[in-house]
Amino acid sequence: MPSLRDAARGRILFGGDYNPEQWPEEVWEDDVRLMKDAGVNSVTLGVFSWAKIEPRPGAREFGWLDRLMDLMHTHGIGVVLATPTASPPPWMGAEHPETLPRGEDGSVVWYGSRQQFCASSPVYRRHAAALTEDLAARYADHPALTVWHINNEYCTHCWCDGTAAHFRRWLRDRYATVEALNEAWGTAFWSQRYDTWEQILPPRKAQYMKNPTQVLDFKRFTSDALMECYLAERDIVARHTPQIPVTTNFMPLWSGQDAWAWSAQEDIVSVDVYPDPKAPQAAQYNAMLADMTRSQAAGPWMLMEQAAGPVNWRGVNHPKPAGLNRLWSLQSVARGADAVCYFQWRQSRQGAEKFHSGMVTHAGENGRTFREVKQLGAELATIGEAVSGADVPSEVAILHDWDSWWAGAQEGRPSRLLDYTEIVQSWHRALWESGISTEFARPEADLSRFRMVAVPQLYLLTDAAIDNLVAYVRGGGTLVCGFFSGIADADDRIRPGGMDVRMRDLCGIRTLHEWWPLDADTTVECDGFRASVWSEELEADPGAEVVSAYRGGELDGLPAVVRNDRAYYVSTLPEPDALRSLLGRVAAEAGAVPVLAGLPEGVEAVRRGDLLFLLHHGRGSVTVPVPGAQVDLLTGAAVNGSVDLGRYGVAVLRGATL
Amino acid sequence: MPSLRDAARGRILFGGDYNPEQWPEEVWEDDVRLMKDAGVNSVTLGVFSWAKIEPRPGAREFGWLDRLMDLMHTHGIGVVLATPTASPPPWMGAEHPETLPRGEDGSVVWYGSRQQFCASSPVYRRHAAALTEDLAARYADHPALTVWHINNEYCTHCWCDGTAAHFRRWLRDRYATVEALNEAWGTAFWSQRYDTWEQILPPRKAQYMKNPTQVLDFKRFTSDALMECYLAERDIVARHTPQIPVTTNFMPLWSGQDAWAWSAQEDIVSVDVYPDPKAPQAAQYNAMLADMTRSQAAGPWMLMEQAAGPVNWRGVNHPKPAGLNRLWSLQSVARGADAVCYFQWRQSRQGAEKFHSGMVTHAGENGRTFREVKQLGAELATIGEAVSGADVPSEVAILHDWDSWWAGAQEGRPSRLLDYTEIVQSWHRALWESGISTEFARPEADLSRFRMVAVPQLYLLTDAAIDNLVAYVRGGGTLVCGFFSGIADADDRIRPGGMDVRMRDLCGIRTLHEWWPLDADTTVECDGFRASVWSEELEADPGAEVVSAYRGGELDGLPAVVRNDRAYYVSTLPEPDALRSLLGRVAAEAGAVPVLAGLPEGVEAVRRGDLLFLLHHGRGSVTVPVPGAQVDLLTGAAVNGSVDLGRYGVAVLRGATL
Amino acid sequence: MPSLRDAARGRILFGGDYNPEQWPEEVWEDDVRLMKDAGVNSVTLGVFSWAKIEPRPGAREFGWLDRLMDLMHTHGIGVVLATPTASPPPWMGAEHPETLPRGEDGSVVWYGSRQQFCASSPVYRRHAAALTEDLAARYADHPALTVWHINNEYCTHCWCDGTAAHFRRWLRDRYATVEALNEAWGTAFWSQRYDTWEQILPPRKAQYMKNPTQVLDFKRFTSDALMECYLAERDIVARHTPQIPVTTNFMPLWSGQDAWAWSAQEDIVSVDVYPDPKAPQAAQYNAMLADMTRSQAAGPWMLMEQAAGPVNWRGVNHPKPAGLNRLWSLQSVARGADAVCYFQWRQSRQGAEKFHSGMVTHAGENGRTFREVKQLGAELATIGEAVSGADVPSEVAILHDWDSWWAGAQEGRPSRLLDYTEIVQSWHRALWESGISTEFARPEADLSRFRMVAVPQLYLLTDAAIDNLVAYVRGGGTLVCGFFSGIADADDRIRPGGMDVRMRDLCGIRTLHEWWPLDADTTVECDGFRASVWSEELEADPGAEVVSAYRGGELDGLPAVVRNDRAYYVSTLPEPDALRSLLGRVAAEAGAVPVLAGLPEGVEAVRRGDLLFLLHHGRGSVTVPVPGAQVDLLTGAAVNGSVDLGRYGVAVLRGATL
């Protein structure tokens, strides 16, 4: 199987989306000059080129792309070649309106933006396949080709009649009989029983709350329907070029694609990461997405898109202060990225994203942004050979699951303030601030190699997942399970007792009386800390230890944190310091230690292979004590006992070979 | 005429919605065991059973229901049998899309939730009638049948073409000629004149503000159209079982149904009451809805649905703290309920309401909730004979009217911050906190038996209502009228002078110059208090007394509260203490006194028949002085001079017979 | 060319929209009595009379209007006669559904409100033209006719198929070839390239951000399409009555119409002005709209609509405190209005605007509002001859442009908090508070007569505009240019360097590195002031002067305000005091001085012709020093050295002729 290693070849890929069709060809030569100047060794071509290649149905205009492929090859720049199927040309919607998506309310989603295709449309799929076939055939042997990039950020949902028919086929595959579907969906409630397959629809606009399992299955279906589009194109290119790795770029921690399922179908896992430079937890967010993507890739991964400066889709789009682009890029490398790429090479002058920064901004080569890009390119070239392909070791797993997210994020739940991704981020933050390296895993994965497993909040757990957790703890593992977990089965059916009995037994909970979600901006007091979002009225097993109890209010004296041997249950969301302290202590008990002890505030340490990355997220200067004699690969300087890091400073240390 | 008395037979009905079709039949036996354990004597069957009974058009599957009816009868549990017409099966929408409602913007409201029927659809009505006919015929003589429950929470609005045709028929009945309609709607404004009936539509999506009388009439029509559906089913069941009382359950203080008109067509008035356990005024809200429903019933009423614990449709759904379910249930009984029922018996495992509590929650019979339900069932059995059928005396009426609400809640008014139900609740609260028993009445009702009549805010008053109020005061009654009342006539036409001259004369107002609505979070100062929401630039009649004047601002020195003999006018919304003080003082002048003087903070006293209910809404302990020798029916204990009430404590006292 | 002068004939027109079709004819006589009482000399008839005149297709009911025209003439009241085409009767939508607009999501905008016509509909246009023809023919020679008022507040947008066809014709005229359109719209981005004209649509509901130039062109088109409707009717009436001036009433500072283009097609520029009486900057807002309308009119203008009291479309609709209607009316006159008119004469009793005040409110002739209207009418009669037709001199221009507004207000920009109209208002406020008289001008206008030109924020500047500014400064003018100006060309294409190089050279900016928009409720510190909304990472030219630099944060030490000779660049929004101080200082350097020095707080001075208006916006009393001997035309009193003004007081001074 081809992999990122084949494209990286001992380097870190550096470059970005390149949309030369937006510029006159005379600009291309200038692009190449600046790319060489910046150390760019990889560009992504073709993402939005459908209308350029196929200006009318059946046409093929490849000449410009031939010239570009050759130009890149001439200058030693590899090409990540995209199937341009994310954005069909206007003629598609105009001639085949049934390819246009429809919203829950039946209204048409028109062309004039991007991604306006119904994944269930045979017409769309036929055109996309034909174009992919021709593209793959034409460039299969081109020496510039390094990676296939299928489509782009698959995300479009559709509720049209064609989707309905496709959804029914998907449901038939899942349930075989209408009776089984009725049972799974609980259609006895509210008189929703279906008598025939033909009656079943996507969850469209309704009078009141929708059937939650129908909504859950529709999310599963939509992820699968989009993946069918991906697989169809992947299979075409793989047939032409079995040696070239294939990817599609994810939006990370995004609800529309089950990235566990998708990544299993990719040779390279790639992702688009856009932290808000002003967000207080942006550095940890960047780390979390790196950890998550590395876990999906089971090794090095590709940062397909980030922004060299501001994006344009937030309410207020903040630029990256000097040094931040470099810092976060190196943080991604520390956490497993073997490719650091951007959307996009040259900032657009026209169109909806002309205020999204590029590696070359409107300010051009004299702009601060490009100067920093150049520095980064040189540094990545310096460390590339040492870092490329290396692993990031971790002894703690955080469980994360799309089914659970989908089922738990619906209307009619105990609290709309319960935000799954915020809980996941809170738990990752606690471990990140503790300096403990983490991976993400799906609940059914083999967990035996981890010293500790954290379940921030998994509302839905399959039987297999529950059995997996029980076996993990029986096998000597340490589990910390957050609130509102193990509630529902795979069909979003509440388990007897309100929480699965195996999970209750595991965690030492006799009875779960009530969930007591908290109002916004309110907290509950527990022994030793305050907490927010959620609380629970629990009765612990007599043999369990109450680690912390609620104080005051209706839950006064009832258990907040329960421990049953090596299984902990946390029935609320402790404030950040308390959660960090709790998880840090449990991890220590489990033998999972920080990467490097004694770090100053704001400094992150990451081991990758035999390298130690030190990343300083603060704006002052710090001195970081480091063990033994080391060399900083970025500067070549010898390090003995400590290293000084300035604002946004980074060191990449390797033990000095004596 | 049959009545609630026929179903209650000297007991308080206790039970709830029972949806056994969601469970395998082996659970039914367990249900019966727990019902007996909890003292359940009434269950509601069939509310969402259409698809179970008629899985395809014309089918009839009654076997399961036969077994259930027999099972209930065997165990002495009466059945409130619902026509399952609130939620048509999917086949209805799939085969007859014209039965699906359409929104103001023309988009379809699909099946997959509940209540997706257009009340104007002949197809829906035909199917609903056929099913009702067969259901009534089959169970007419069944000994378990105690009450007919028609449909459920009628609420669906529709703007489809079929509705348009029906609306036109309704308008023809109301206006006879297009000219009369044009006159009533004021279509001379904005060139809206209709030339033919066929041009008239429901108020659909428009460029700017809609015609307010069209909107008002459409609300009237929708209430009537839904009532036609009710009446059609009621007439069918009444033909089969003239001896069985009929009800349909209201959502209380809800804008969609004119409950005065509807309750006149019911043998039993029933209602679904869901106070938020965290809302500061929840206890008073529960009292208000009880008073309102008792007034609509003109006697005992049926609490058809409440929640034993949390609901699932708020942003944050709080459970009921220990004791609160009992307290509010007994409060409802004190205020006239002869039935205390829940949605639902057993909490669902699937579907959109699986996080809505049941009498038996996910925690099962060992859960706190069920334990409290059992206690309550036993207590209701204890007091049932003494309380059932008794009256709740009251000398104060609060006027409340749907037409006025509908007309006043539209766009383009002086202030969007004026919320009719908040004003009504504020006034009821003032009287409730004063310990004064209140009823609600429609503005045209006979008011002669009341010592005081309060008009919180009735924007629209018919001529009959105005004449009624004038006659009431002339007849010796005391009137307190809130601001922005008597402004419009039955067609939402502003009365000359901006407020009806009879109302002005009655209240001592010479000229109403301007309304001065207040911004959010601002107040205005008056002699003796502060006020919010609204103020007015008034000129009082020379003979009137200015009880309080505005101080400061543009209205400095102008009258805020005016008195003309026994008629008061309150041109603003005094802060709660001030309104309580004002209404309490006027009530005292009128001879309306509190139920019991000298109550500690948080204790409510209600007389029902010869019983005195004491209800403690606080969490500490209090001692309540009570006159003479009494017996607490709940405990059998003798009471002399005072009774101690703990957290959420209740006593039901009857004078000791010496 | 006819003009406002022909209608005003040495008076100030005083009156308002008169909708007698809402009232029985017996009220008309009372109307005339009160009009005479109030000094009304002009009424607007027919605005919403289409259904009255043409109750069914082709009918003509002119009798009632004949009687009204005669009635007005009999009493010496001139008539501003409206073509009633703003609100087609229901029969139009019912018989010709294609005349109804459709929203971006395809949903129909129904009749039942007003302005429900698609400007591109031939059917609508045909009916509107036929009615206009007959109306013009019938009243061409009527002696009461003074002004033609075409339609009303043109505003309706439409995305229907008919509009699409019209939009394509408009685009063909603009671009001639699809290739040119593709180039202008930048359709190479996101694969949006159009292959044929037929594929092009209005910017309908889409998956993500829309093409910004398509959106810009659609705004241009919609303004033009509406203007075509205007021109068609104007041409008809002008053919019948070449001597009667024509107008259509604008909503001021409103995005839907390019008022520069429209006003060039009017004989009279008229506008509807509705400041919120509670808004802190309401007086300045009123002044700004007066200045803007006067600039569009290039002289005296017509205040077609204002409210005597509250409007009804805000969340909370505040009345005008005593005296405020008079104050703002006279302020409008001071700033060029030769007509002071209201919506509407008599407050409606029915319909959507019955809570919008009238000159005669619900309180009638004894209401405070009408009493104040009468006083104002008398005063306007007193000063009419002296003021009518006179100019308001100004030496400072503020540039304002619809193209720039349209382009800059789209999604996907650096900051959604950047509100164009707020920036314009901030700059006008700074000059208004400095007492400096201002005009507005379009960026391509001849600026040579101004001492200073202010560019609050013009994102898009055409080449002509840029050349104009450069020439203006070279010719000796002083320019102050706000941030985010000169960014895009006429196609919304970002100019090289991110800001046009001519503008950068003019203002002394070498490199624009990044925009740093500020979060809500945050400020940035600069030398001498704080600022909000925006900041920039700039590199100044060596020869330029840094007037103020940023302090603290990422921009510490970088230029905030740059000066290059007579051109200033302000890269942020200084707090109001600082902006006033800055612009006042620059104006002084440029030789533009306040109207009157030494004014007390809250007093505005305006020169019109040989009159000096003093307007006091405070509620206390002040003494205003004035030069020399004057006469107050309002009172006839002699003024020597100073004049005392009470709450909302006004003086209209003319130098005493000795």
PDB file of C-alpha atoms in Angstrom, chain C residues 199-359:
ATOM      1  CA  GLN C 199     -26.818  29.488 -16.890  1.00  0.00           C
ATOM      2  CA  ILE C 200     -26.574  32.735 -15.004  1.00  0.00           C
ATOM      3  CA  LEU C 201     -28.938  33.314 -12.102  1.00  0.00           C
ATOM      4  CA  PRO C 202     -29.507  35.780  -9.327  1.00  0.00           C
ATOM      5  CA  PRO C 203     -27.517  34.844  -6.213  1.00  0.00           C
ATOM      6  CA  ARG C 204     -29.954  32.362  -4.736  1.00  0.00           C
ATOM      7  CA  LYS C 205     -29.662  30.197  -1.644  1.00  0.00           C
ATOM      8  CA  ALA C 206     -26.359  28.374  -1.788  1.00  0.00           C
ATOM      9  CA  GLN C 207     -24.228  25.899   0.115  1.00  0.00           C
ATOM     10  CA  TYR C 208     -21.668  28.445   1.224  1.00  0.00           C
ATOM     11  CA  MET C 209     -20.550  31.968   0.448  1.00  0.00           C
ATOM     12  CA  LYS C 210     -21.765  33.379  -2.821  1.00  0.00           C
ATOM     13  CA  ASN C 211     -19.739  34.961  -5.577  1.00  0.00           C
ATOM     14  CA  PRO C 212     -19.264  38.514  -4.326  1.00  0.00           C
ATOM     15  CA  THR C 213     -19.268  40.219  -7.700  1.00  0.00           C
ATOM     16  CA  GLN C 214     -22.429  38.378  -8.657  1.00  0.00           C
ATOM     17  CA  VAL C 215     -23.964  39.697  -5.451  1.00  0.00           C
ATOM     18  CA  LEU C 216     -22.634  43.175  -6.162  1.00  0.00           C
ATOM     19  CA  ASP C 217     -23.973  43.155  -9.701  1.00  0.00           C
ATOM     20  CA  PHE C 218     -27.301  41.876  -8.466  1.00  0.00           C
ATOM     21  CA  LYS C 219     -27.549  44.855  -6.131  1.00  0.00           C
ATOM     22  CA  ARG C 220     -26.636  47.163  -8.974  1.00  0.00           C
ATOM     23  CA  PHE C 221     -29.170  45.425 -11.169  1.00  0.00           C
ATOM     24  CA  THR C 222     -31.946  45.567  -8.580  1.00  0.00           C
ATOM     25  CA  SER C 223     -31.435  49.298  -8.087  1.00  0.00           C
ATOM     26  CA  ASP C 224     -31.518  49.713 -11.867  1.00  0.00           C
ATOM     27  CA  ALA C 225     -34.511  47.431 -12.363  1.00  0.00           C
ATOM     28  CA  LEU C 226     -36.497  49.400  -9.820  1.00  0.00           C
ATOM     29  CA  MET C 227     -35.312  52.611 -11.459  1.00  0.00           C
ATOM     30  CA  GLU C 228     -36.610  51.379 -14.798  1.00  0.00           C
ATOM     31  CA  CYS C 229     -40.028  51.108 -13.178  1.00  0.00           C
ATOM     32  CA  TYR C 230     -39.636  54.642 -11.906  1.00  0.00           C
ATOM     33  CA  LEU C 231     -38.473  56.031 -15.223  1.00  0.00           C
ATOM     34  CA  ALA C 232     -41.316  54.404 -17.114  1.00  0.00           C
ATOM     35  CA  GLU C 233     -43.875  56.118 -14.912  1.00  0.00           C
ATOM     36  CA  ARG C 234     -41.946  59.371 -14.781  1.00  0.00           C
ATOM     37  CA  ASP C 235     -41.824  59.532 -18.546  1.00  0.00           C
ATOM     38  CA  ILE C 236     -45.564  59.043 -18.755  1.00  0.00           C
ATOM     39  CA  VAL C 237     -46.440  61.823 -16.332  1.00  0.00           C
ATOM     40  CA  ALA C 238     -43.785  64.128 -17.743  1.00  0.00           C
ATOM     41  CA  ARG C 239     -45.288  63.709 -21.177  1.00  0.00           C
ATOM     42  CA  HIS C 240     -48.635  64.855 -19.832  1.00  0.00           C
ATOM     43  CA  THR C 241     -47.360  67.630 -17.553  1.00  0.00           C
ATOM     44  CA  PRO C 242     -43.893  68.814 -18.505  1.00  0.00           C
ATOM     45  CA  GLN C 243     -44.312  71.685 -16.078  1.00  0.00           C
ATOM     46  CA  ILE C 244     -44.969  69.590 -12.974  1.00  0.00           C
ATOM     47  CA  PRO C 245     -41.918  68.359 -11.040  1.00  0.00           C
ATOM     48  CA  VAL C 246     -41.553  64.638 -10.401  1.00  0.00           C
ATOM     49  CA  THR C 247     -40.143  62.829  -7.392  1.00  0.00           C
ATOM     50  CA  THR C 248     -40.043  59.454  -5.715  1.00  0.00           C
ATOM     51  CA  ASN C 249     -39.470  59.259  -1.994  1.00  0.00           C
ATOM     52  CA  PHE C 250     -36.262  57.619  -0.797  1.00  0.00           C
ATOM     53  CA  MET C 251     -35.586  55.748   2.352  1.00  0.00           C
ATOM     54  CA  PRO C 252     -32.402  57.571   3.286  1.00  0.00           C
ATOM     55  CA  LEU C 253     -29.040  55.896   3.668  1.00  0.00           C
ATOM     56  CA  TRP C 254     -30.699  52.748   2.491  1.00  0.00           C
ATOM     57  CA  SER C 255     -28.857  50.139   0.583  1.00  0.00           C
ATOM     58  CA  GLY C 256     -31.482  49.225  -2.002  1.00  0.00           C
ATOM     59  CA  GLN C 257     -31.274  52.269  -4.257  1.00  0.00           C
ATOM     60  CA  ASP C 258     -28.220  54.105  -5.508  1.00  0.00           C
ATOM     61  CA  ALA C 259     -29.601  57.505  -4.609  1.00  0.00           C
ATOM     62  CA  TRP C 260     -26.906  59.325  -6.602  1.00  0.00           C
ATOM     63  CA  ALA C 261     -28.138  57.668  -9.768  1.00  0.00           C
ATOM     64  CA  TRP C 262     -31.803  58.003  -8.927  1.00  0.00           C
ATOM     65  CA  SER C 263     -31.710  61.614  -7.839  1.00  0.00           C
ATOM     66  CA  ALA C 264     -30.220  62.541 -11.199  1.00  0.00           C
ATOM     67  CA  GLN C 265     -33.546  61.420 -12.664  1.00  0.00           C
ATOM     68  CA  GLU C 266     -35.749  63.464 -10.340  1.00  0.00           C
ATOM     69  CA  ASP C 267     -36.971  67.026 -10.502  1.00  0.00           C
ATOM     70  CA  ILE C 268     -37.340  67.004  -6.730  1.00  0.00           C
ATOM     71  CA  VAL C 269     -35.377  64.820  -4.338  1.00  0.00           C
ATOM     72  CA  SER C 270     -37.554  63.683  -1.475  1.00  0.00           C
ATOM     73  CA  VAL C 271     -36.918  61.458   1.473  1.00  0.00           C
ATOM     74  CA  ASP C 272     -38.585  59.753   4.436  1.00  0.00           C
ATOM     75  CA  VAL C 273     -36.753  60.388   7.701  1.00  0.00           C
ATOM     76  CA  TYR C 274     -37.500  58.562  10.946  1.00  0.00           C
ATOM     77  CA  PRO C 275     -34.914  59.081  13.685  1.00  0.00           C
ATOM     78  CA  ASP C 276     -35.566  57.169  16.882  1.00  0.00           C
ATOM     79  CA  PRO C 277     -36.427  59.816  19.487  1.00  0.00           C
ATOM     80  CA  LYS C 278     -34.553  57.759  22.077  1.00  0.00           C
ATOM     81  CA  ALA C 279     -31.365  57.272  20.049  1.00  0.00           C
ATOM     82  CA  PRO C 280     -28.475  59.252  21.550  1.00  0.00           C
ATOM     83  CA  GLN C 281     -27.335  60.554  18.141  1.00  0.00           C
ATOM     84  CA  ALA C 282     -30.791  61.146  16.716  1.00  0.00           C
ATOM     85  CA  ALA C 283     -30.321  64.876  16.142  1.00  0.00           C
ATOM     86  CA  GLN C 284     -27.066  64.354  14.298  1.00  0.00           C
ATOM     87  CA  TYR C 285     -28.662  61.526  12.331  1.00  0.00           C
ATOM     88  CA  ASN C 286     -31.422  63.896  11.280  1.00  0.00           C
ATOM     89  CA  ALA C 287     -28.797  66.467  10.280  1.00  0.00           C
ATOM     90  CA  MET C 288     -26.813  63.898   8.340  1.00  0.00           C
ATOM     91  CA  LEU C 289     -29.804  62.730   6.327  1.00  0.00           C
ATOM     92  CA  ALA C 290     -30.657  66.334   5.581  1.00  0.00           C
ATOM     93  CA  ASP C 291     -27.113  66.979   4.374  1.00  0.00           C
ATOM     94  CA  MET C 292     -27.158  63.844   2.287  1.00  0.00           C
ATOM     95  CA  THR C 293     -30.489  64.574   0.680  1.00  0.00           C
ATOM     96  CA  ARG C 294     -29.557  68.201   0.038  1.00  0.00           C
ATOM     97  CA  SER C 295     -26.405  66.959  -1.652  1.00  0.00           C
ATOM     98  CA  GLN C 296     -28.385  64.593  -3.842  1.00  0.00           C
ATOM     99  CA  ALA C 297     -30.773  67.411  -4.676  1.00  0.00           C
ATOM    100  CA  ALA C 298     -27.963  69.919  -5.155  1.00  0.00           C
ATOM    101  CA  GLY C 299     -30.181  72.377  -3.332  1.00  0.00           C
ATOM    102  CA  PRO C 300     -33.497  72.481  -1.507  1.00  0.00           C
ATOM    103  CA  TRP C 301     -35.224  69.159  -0.964  1.00  0.00           C
ATOM    104  CA  MET C 302     -38.462  67.724   0.216  1.00  0.00           C
ATOM    105  CA  LEU C 303     -38.984  65.996   3.539  1.00  0.00           C
ATOM    106  CA  MET C 304     -41.703  63.730   2.223  1.00  0.00           C
ATOM    107  CA  GLU C 305     -42.294  61.710   5.360  1.00  0.00           C
ATOM    108  CA  GLN C 306     -41.503  62.021   9.003  1.00  0.00           C
ATOM    109  CA  ALA C 307     -43.512  61.073  12.073  1.00  0.00           C
ATOM    110  CA  ALA C 308     -45.249  63.565  14.314  1.00  0.00           C
ATOM    111  CA  GLY C 309     -44.953  61.037  17.134  1.00  0.00           C
ATOM    112  CA  PRO C 310     -43.958  57.388  17.389  1.00  0.00           C
ATOM    113  CA  VAL C 311     -43.553  54.965  14.526  1.00  0.00           C
ATOM    114  CA  ASN C 312     -44.701  51.367  14.868  1.00  0.00           C
ATOM    115  CA  TRP C 313     -41.937  49.243  13.389  1.00  0.00           C
ATOM    116  CA  ARG C 314     -39.291  49.394  16.073  1.00  0.00           C
ATOM    117  CA  GLY C 315     -39.111  46.967  18.969  1.00  0.00           C
ATOM    118  CA  VAL C 316     -40.125  49.777  21.301  1.00  0.00           C
ATOM    119  CA  ASN C 317     -41.669  52.813  19.648  1.00  0.00           C
ATOM    120  CA  HIS C 318     -41.038  55.974  21.590  1.00  0.00           C
ATOM    121  CA  PRO C 319     -43.165  59.102  21.141  1.00  0.00           C
ATOM    122  CA  LYS C 320     -41.566  62.430  20.480  1.00  0.00           C
ATOM    123  CA  PRO C 321     -41.302  64.458  23.678  1.00  0.00           C
ATOM    124  CA  ALA C 322     -42.932  67.868  23.620  1.00  0.00           C
ATOM    125  CA  GLY C 323     -41.099  70.182  21.230  1.00  0.00           C
ATOM    126  CA  LEU C 324     -39.017  67.580  19.460  1.00  0.00           C
ATOM    127  CA  ASN C 325     -41.150  67.392  16.341  1.00  0.00           C
ATOM    128  CA  ARG C 326     -40.811  71.154  15.958  1.00  0.00           C
ATOM    129  CA  LEU C 327     -37.064  71.125  16.645  1.00  0.00           C
ATOM    130  CA  TRP C 328     -36.229  68.433  14.127  1.00  0.00           C
ATOM    131  CA  SER C 329     -38.559  69.916  11.530  1.00  0.00           C
ATOM    132  CA  LEU C 330     -36.839  73.265  11.789  1.00  0.00           C
ATOM    133  CA  GLN C 331     -33.477  71.516  11.733  1.00  0.00           C
ATOM    134  CA  SER C 332     -34.487  69.965   8.422  1.00  0.00           C
ATOM    135  CA  VAL C 333     -35.509  73.365   7.110  1.00  0.00           C
ATOM    136  CA  ALA C 334     -32.220  74.829   8.297  1.00  0.00           C
ATOM    137  CA  ARG C 335     -30.427  72.143   6.318  1.00  0.00           C
ATOM    138  CA  GLY C 336     -32.305  72.718   3.109  1.00  0.00           C
ATOM    139  CA  ALA C 337     -35.793  71.290   3.339  1.00  0.00           C
ATOM    140  CA  ASP C 338     -38.401  73.365   1.568  1.00  0.00           C
ATOM    141  CA  ALA C 339     -41.105  70.888   2.451  1.00  0.00           C
ATOM    142  CA  VAL C 340     -41.944  69.405   5.862  1.00  0.00           C
ATOM    143  CA  CYS C 341     -44.362  66.564   5.447  1.00  0.00           C
ATOM    144  CA  TYR C 342     -45.518  63.577   7.413  1.00  0.00           C
ATOM    145  CA  PHE C 343     -46.690  60.083   7.122  1.00  0.00           C
ATOM    146  CA  GLN C 344     -49.562  60.595   7.609  1.00  0.00           C
ATOM    147  CA  TRP C 345     -52.199  63.240   8.044  1.00  0.00           C
ATOM    148  CA  ARG C 346     -54.702  61.288  10.132  1.00  0.00           C
ATOM    149  CA  GLN C 347     -53.550  58.251  12.054  1.00  0.00           C
ATOM    150  CA  SER C 348     -55.181  55.082  10.725  1.00  0.00           C
ATOM    151  CA  ARG C 349     -57.720  53.186  12.735  1.00  0.00           C
ATOM    152  CA  GLN C 350     -57.074  49.938  10.915  1.00  0.00           C
ATOM    153  CA  GLY C 351     -54.308  48.115   9.164  1.00  0.00           C
ATOM    154  CA  ALA C 352     -50.687  47.463   9.859  1.00  0.00           C
ATOM    155  CA  GLU C 353     -49.753  51.060  10.611  1.00  0.00           C
ATOM    156  CA  LYS C 354     -52.490  52.103  12.972  1.00  0.00           C
ATOM    157  CA  PHE C 355     -49.892  52.551  15.696  1.00  0.00           C
ATOM    158  CA  HIS C 356     -47.799  54.833  13.492  1.00  0.00           C
ATOM    159  CA  SER C 357     -48.593  58.358  14.586  1.00  0.00           C
ATOM    160  CA  GLY C 358     -50.254  60.957  12.379  1.00  0.00           C
ATOM    161  CA  MET C 359     -50.425  64.735  12.415  1.00  0.00           C
TER     162      MET C 359
END
